[in-house]
């Protein structure tokens, strides 16, 4: 097993309420979490600052925004800038999630621009990539994923501040998890690309996590793969089984 720190992110998406975020965070604070796992949760932006208050006495759980806009300020109604995330002390941001790419039409170029702005602010990035079912059926998974990584990579100068999340679109919210072999194949291809196009050191240290219908039952097998360094969890991050996913390597 590699010595890359296992990373588990909980992407709450547009879910939750004031009551729910309080109870989810309180339960997580009280849970027995593997101290070797880095845990990052991404509540809706509305709850980030109150969540930060709730986590004040906790150094195990970090916070992430679900998106961030590259312009520092101005007339961009509805957006939150990376400068503002930094100002609010939010250390992570998810960028390029497939829901942003498909529903909100974000392009590789948009994701690259946001990645640059995040790194300029010192905000760590969870960079999401993944192919659609149609692309998988045409045998294009690796080609698509590598081109998404490549587009953002041109704006990445410090890979220690980036985690790559491979999230096949067909596995997100569908209950249809990639098999450990399917996920490992793509993770390895990303790592090989990093070795070839960035450096051997980055390829060795970069965390590549998997997302798409991860749950308390399938996490262990996925986590045993040599190139799977953690998870980005949607639905199950709102349930008690999130703790089992954090503890998948125990
Ligand atoms: P699910 O775990 O609900 O499939 O969502 C995965 C995801 O999109 C995490 O970002």
Short mmCIF file of C-alpha atoms and ligand atoms in Angstrom, two decimals:
data_model
loop_
_atom_site.label_atom_id
_atom_site.label_comp_id
_atom_site.label_asym_id
_atom_site.label_seq_id
_atom_site.Cartn_x
_atom_site.Cartn_y
_atom_site.Cartn_z
CA UNK A 1 0.00 0.00 0.00
CA UNK A 2 1.26 3.48 -0.84
CA UNK A 3 2.09 6.04 1.83
CA UNK A 4 -0.28 8.58 0.29
CA UNK A 5 -2.69 9.81 2.98
CA UNK A 6 -6.14 8.30 2.46
CA UNK A 7 -8.63 11.05 1.62
CA UNK A 8 -12.41 10.91 2.01
CA UNK A 9 -14.58 13.79 0.93
CA UNK A 10 -18.29 14.12 1.59
CA UNK A 11 -20.08 16.11 -1.10
CA UNK A 12 -23.49 16.98 0.30
CA UNK A 13 -24.52 18.64 -2.96
CA UNK A 14 -27.72 20.75 -2.58
CA UNK A 15 -28.97 18.73 0.39
CA UNK A 16 -29.56 19.39 4.04
CA UNK A 17 -31.12 21.93 6.31
CA UNK A 18 -29.96 23.82 9.37
CA UNK A 19 -31.10 20.98 11.60
CA UNK A 20 -29.48 18.36 9.39
CA UNK A 21 -26.08 19.98 8.97
CA UNK A 22 -25.84 20.42 12.74
CA UNK A 23 -26.65 16.79 13.45
CA UNK A 24 -24.43 15.42 10.64
CA UNK A 25 -21.43 17.40 11.85
CA UNK A 26 -22.05 16.62 15.51
CA UNK A 27 -22.31 12.89 14.71
CA UNK A 28 -19.13 13.03 12.65
CA UNK A 29 -17.27 14.84 15.43
CA UNK A 30 -18.34 12.17 17.90
CA UNK A 31 -17.52 9.24 15.61
CA UNK A 32 -14.36 7.19 15.82
CA UNK A 33 -12.56 8.17 12.61
CA UNK A 34 -9.37 6.57 11.35
CA UNK A 35 -6.74 9.17 12.27
CA UNK A 36 -4.85 8.21 9.11
CA UNK A 37 -7.71 9.41 6.86
CA UNK A 38 -8.04 13.03 5.81
CA UNK A 39 -11.72 13.94 6.03
CA UNK A 40 -13.19 16.88 4.12
CA UNK A 41 -16.89 17.68 3.96
CA UNK A 42 -18.58 19.97 1.46
CA UNK A 43 -21.91 21.29 2.69
CA UNK A 44 -23.88 23.80 0.62
CA UNK A 45 -22.18 27.22 0.73
CA UNK A 46 -24.93 28.59 2.96
CA UNK A 47 -23.79 26.31 5.79
CA UNK A 48 -20.02 26.65 5.45
CA UNK A 49 -19.46 29.36 8.04
CA UNK A 50 -21.80 27.97 10.69
CA UNK A 51 -20.24 24.55 10.02
CA UNK A 52 -16.84 26.13 10.60
CA UNK A 53 -18.04 27.40 13.98
CA UNK A 54 -19.28 23.94 14.86
CA UNK A 55 -15.91 22.47 13.93
CA UNK A 56 -13.87 25.04 15.80
CA UNK A 57 -12.73 22.57 18.47
CA UNK A 58 -12.02 19.85 15.90
CA UNK A 59 -8.88 19.31 13.88
CA UNK A 60 -9.94 16.10 12.09
CA UNK A 61 -12.63 17.41 9.76
CA UNK A 62 -11.96 20.06 7.13
CA UNK A 63 -14.42 22.02 5.00
CA UNK A 64 -14.79 22.40 1.27
CA UNK A 65 -16.97 24.54 -0.96
CA UNK A 66 -18.71 22.79 -3.85
CA UNK A 67 -17.60 25.37 -6.42
CA UNK A 68 -15.93 28.76 -6.60
CA UNK A 69 -15.82 31.52 -9.19
CA UNK A 70 -12.51 32.72 -10.60
CA UNK A 71 -13.26 36.47 -10.62
CA UNK A 72 -12.37 37.98 -7.24
CA UNK A 73 -15.49 40.17 -6.92
CA UNK A 74 -18.05 42.05 -8.94
CA UNK A 75 -21.36 41.74 -10.70
CA UNK A 76 -21.68 37.93 -10.78
CA UNK A 77 -25.01 37.36 -9.09
CA UNK A 78 -25.22 34.05 -7.27
CA UNK A 79 -21.52 33.25 -7.38
CA UNK A 80 -18.99 32.94 -4.56
CA UNK A 81 -15.40 33.80 -5.38
CA UNK A 82 -12.28 31.92 -4.47
CA UNK A 83 -11.03 35.10 -2.84
CA UNK A 84 -14.12 35.02 -0.62
CA UNK A 85 -13.59 31.36 0.21
CA UNK A 86 -10.05 32.14 1.27
CA UNK A 87 -11.27 35.13 3.28
CA UNK A 88 -13.77 32.88 5.05
CA UNK A 89 -11.05 30.36 5.88
CA UNK A 90 -12.45 27.53 3.76
CA UNK A 91 -9.44 25.42 2.80
CA UNK A 92 -10.89 23.29 -0.02
CA UNK A 93 -13.05 23.65 -3.12
CA UNK A 94 -14.55 21.01 -5.42
CA UNK A 95 -14.09 22.03 -9.05
CA UNK A 96 -15.36 20.49 -12.28
CA UNK A 97 -17.95 18.23 -10.68
CA UNK A 98 -19.89 16.47 -13.44
CA UNK A 99 -23.11 18.11 -12.25
CA UNK A 100 -21.46 21.49 -12.87
CA UNK A 101 -20.17 20.31 -16.23
CA UNK A 102 -23.48 18.85 -17.44
CA UNK A 103 -26.23 20.89 -15.75
CA UNK A 104 -24.38 24.22 -15.69
CA UNK A 105 -22.36 23.67 -18.88
CA UNK A 106 -18.91 24.23 -17.38
CA UNK A 107 -16.17 23.50 -19.87
CA UNK A 108 -12.66 22.15 -19.32
CA UNK A 109 -11.48 25.71 -19.87
CA UNK A 110 -13.77 27.05 -17.10
CA UNK A 111 -12.50 24.37 -14.74
CA UNK A 112 -8.90 25.20 -15.60
CA UNK A 113 -9.53 28.91 -14.96
CA UNK A 114 -11.15 28.19 -11.60
CA UNK A 115 -8.33 25.83 -10.67
CA UNK A 116 -5.81 28.58 -11.34
CA UNK A 117 -7.78 31.07 -9.24
CA UNK A 118 -8.09 28.57 -6.36
CA UNK A 119 -4.38 27.83 -6.29
CA UNK A 120 -3.57 31.54 -6.44
CA UNK A 121 -5.59 31.91 -3.24
CA UNK A 122 -3.99 28.86 -1.64
CA UNK A 123 -7.33 27.04 -1.66
CA UNK A 124 -6.88 23.28 -2.16
CA UNK A 125 -8.72 21.74 -5.11
CA UNK A 126 -10.67 18.52 -5.48
CA UNK A 127 -10.57 18.30 -9.26
CA UNK A 128 -13.36 16.11 -10.66
CA UNK A 129 -13.13 14.23 -13.92
CA UNK A 130 -15.13 11.39 -15.41
CA UNK A 131 -16.68 9.95 -18.54
CA UNK A 132 -20.33 9.48 -19.46
CA UNK A 133 -21.88 6.08 -20.10
CA UNK A 134 -21.85 6.76 -23.83
CA UNK A 135 -18.14 7.53 -23.72
CA UNK A 136 -17.45 4.36 -21.69
CA UNK A 137 -19.42 2.27 -24.16
CA UNK A 138 -17.31 3.71 -26.97
CA UNK A 139 -14.19 2.74 -25.03
CA UNK A 140 -13.23 6.36 -24.56
CA UNK A 141 -13.07 6.51 -20.75
CA UNK A 142 -9.34 6.95 -20.43
CA UNK A 143 -9.06 9.36 -23.34
CA UNK A 144 -11.83 11.59 -21.91
CA UNK A 145 -10.52 11.54 -18.35
CA UNK A 146 -6.93 12.26 -19.36
CA UNK A 147 -8.02 15.16 -21.54
CA UNK A 148 -9.96 16.62 -18.56
CA UNK A 149 -6.94 16.26 -16.28
CA UNK A 150 -4.66 17.68 -18.94
CA UNK A 151 -6.86 20.77 -19.41
CA UNK A 152 -6.59 21.68 -15.72
CA UNK A 153 -2.96 20.58 -15.38
CA UNK A 154 -1.70 23.46 -17.45
CA UNK A 155 -2.77 25.74 -14.57
CA UNK A 156 -1.45 23.58 -11.74
CA UNK A 157 1.96 24.45 -10.39
CA UNK A 158 1.60 22.84 -6.97
CA UNK A 159 0.12 19.36 -7.16
CA UNK A 160 0.31 18.92 -3.39
CA UNK A 161 -2.73 21.21 -3.24
CA UNK A 162 -4.78 19.13 -5.68
CA UNK A 163 -6.64 15.86 -5.25
CA UNK A 164 -8.00 14.28 -8.43
CA UNK A 165 -11.45 12.72 -8.12
CA UNK A 166 -12.36 10.18 -10.79
CA UNK A 167 -16.14 10.14 -10.87
CA UNK A 168 -17.64 8.24 -13.80
CA UNK A 169 -20.86 10.09 -14.60
CA UNK A 170 -22.77 6.81 -15.02
CA UNK A 171 -21.92 5.81 -11.45
CA UNK A 172 -22.99 9.04 -9.75
CA UNK A 173 -26.21 8.75 -7.78
CA UNK A 174 -27.21 5.67 -9.74
CA UNK A 175 -26.27 2.93 -7.28
CA UNK A 176 -24.14 1.56 -10.15
CA UNK A 177 -20.64 1.60 -8.70
CA UNK A 178 -17.61 1.03 -10.92
CA UNK A 179 -16.00 -2.30 -10.17
CA UNK A 180 -12.70 -2.12 -8.35
CA UNK A 181 -11.01 -3.18 -11.62
CA UNK A 182 -12.78 -0.51 -13.71
CA UNK A 183 -11.86 2.23 -11.24
CA UNK A 184 -8.28 0.99 -10.78
CA UNK A 185 -7.73 0.94 -14.54
CA UNK A 186 -8.60 4.63 -14.87
CA UNK A 187 -6.74 5.65 -11.71
CA UNK A 188 -3.63 3.90 -12.97
CA UNK A 189 -3.98 5.60 -16.35
CA UNK A 190 -4.13 9.00 -14.63
CA UNK A 191 -1.06 8.13 -12.55
CA UNK A 192 0.83 6.96 -15.64
CA UNK A 193 -0.08 10.20 -17.38
CA UNK A 194 1.20 12.22 -14.39
CA UNK A 195 4.47 10.27 -14.50
CA UNK A 196 4.86 10.94 -18.21
CA UNK A 197 3.63 14.53 -18.37
CA UNK A 198 4.33 16.05 -14.94
CA UNK A 199 6.92 14.13 -12.93
CA UNK A 200 7.64 10.78 -11.33
CA UNK A 201 7.42 12.44 -7.92
CA UNK A 202 3.95 13.90 -8.55
CA UNK A 203 2.77 10.56 -9.92
CA UNK A 204 3.95 8.91 -6.71
CA UNK A 205 2.43 11.42 -4.29
CA UNK A 206 -0.76 12.59 -6.01
CA UNK A 207 -4.00 11.42 -4.37
CA UNK A 208 -6.48 10.03 -6.91
CA UNK A 209 -9.83 9.31 -5.30
CA UNK A 210 -12.93 7.58 -6.64
CA UNK A 211 -16.53 8.83 -6.57
CA UNK A 212 -19.80 7.29 -7.73
CA UNK A 213 -22.17 5.25 -5.56
CA UNK A 214 -19.56 4.56 -2.89
CA UNK A 215 -21.15 3.13 0.25
CA UNK A 216 -20.26 1.44 3.50
CA UNK A 217 -20.29 -1.95 1.79
CA UNK A 218 -18.25 -1.41 -1.38
CA UNK A 219 -15.66 1.01 0.04
CA UNK A 220 -13.28 -1.61 1.42
CA UNK A 221 -12.72 -3.43 -1.84
CA UNK A 222 -12.24 -0.21 -3.79
CA UNK A 223 -9.87 1.08 -1.10
CA UNK A 224 -7.70 -2.01 -1.47
CA UNK A 225 -6.70 -1.07 -5.03
CA UNK A 226 -3.17 0.23 -5.37
CA UNK A 227 -4.10 3.49 -7.14
CA UNK A 228 -7.29 4.36 -5.24
CA UNK A 229 -6.38 6.80 -2.48
CA UNK A 230 -9.81 7.59 -1.12
CA UNK A 231 -13.31 8.63 -2.11
CA UNK A 232 -15.58 11.49 -2.95
CA UNK A 233 -18.93 10.46 -1.55
CA UNK A 234 -22.34 11.91 -2.40
CA UNK A 235 -25.47 10.24 -1.04
CA UNK A 236 -23.73 8.12 1.59
CA UNK A 237 -22.00 11.19 3.07
CA UNK A 238 -25.42 12.16 4.48
CA UNK A 239 -25.76 8.84 6.28
CA UNK A 240 -24.07 7.17 9.25
CA UNK A 241 -22.25 4.82 6.85
CA UNK A 242 -19.99 7.74 5.87
CA UNK A 243 -17.96 6.76 8.95
CA UNK A 244 -17.45 3.25 7.52
CA UNK A 245 -16.17 4.80 4.28
CA UNK A 246 -13.74 7.04 6.20
CA UNK A 247 -12.59 3.91 8.03
CA UNK A 248 -12.36 1.73 4.89
CA UNK A 249 -8.65 1.10 5.39
CA UNK A 250 -8.97 0.02 9.05
P1 LIG B 1 -22.97 9.50 -5.13
O1 LIG B 1 -22.03 8.96 -4.06
O2 LIG B 1 -24.29 9.91 -4.58
O3 LIG B 1 -23.05 8.57 -6.29
O4 LIG B 1 -22.30 10.85 -5.68
C1 LIG B 1 -20.96 10.87 -6.01
C2 LIG B 1 -20.55 12.27 -6.23
O5 LIG B 1 -20.97 12.91 -7.18
C3 LIG B 1 -19.62 12.87 -5.27
O6 LIG B 1 -19.14 14.09 -5.73
#
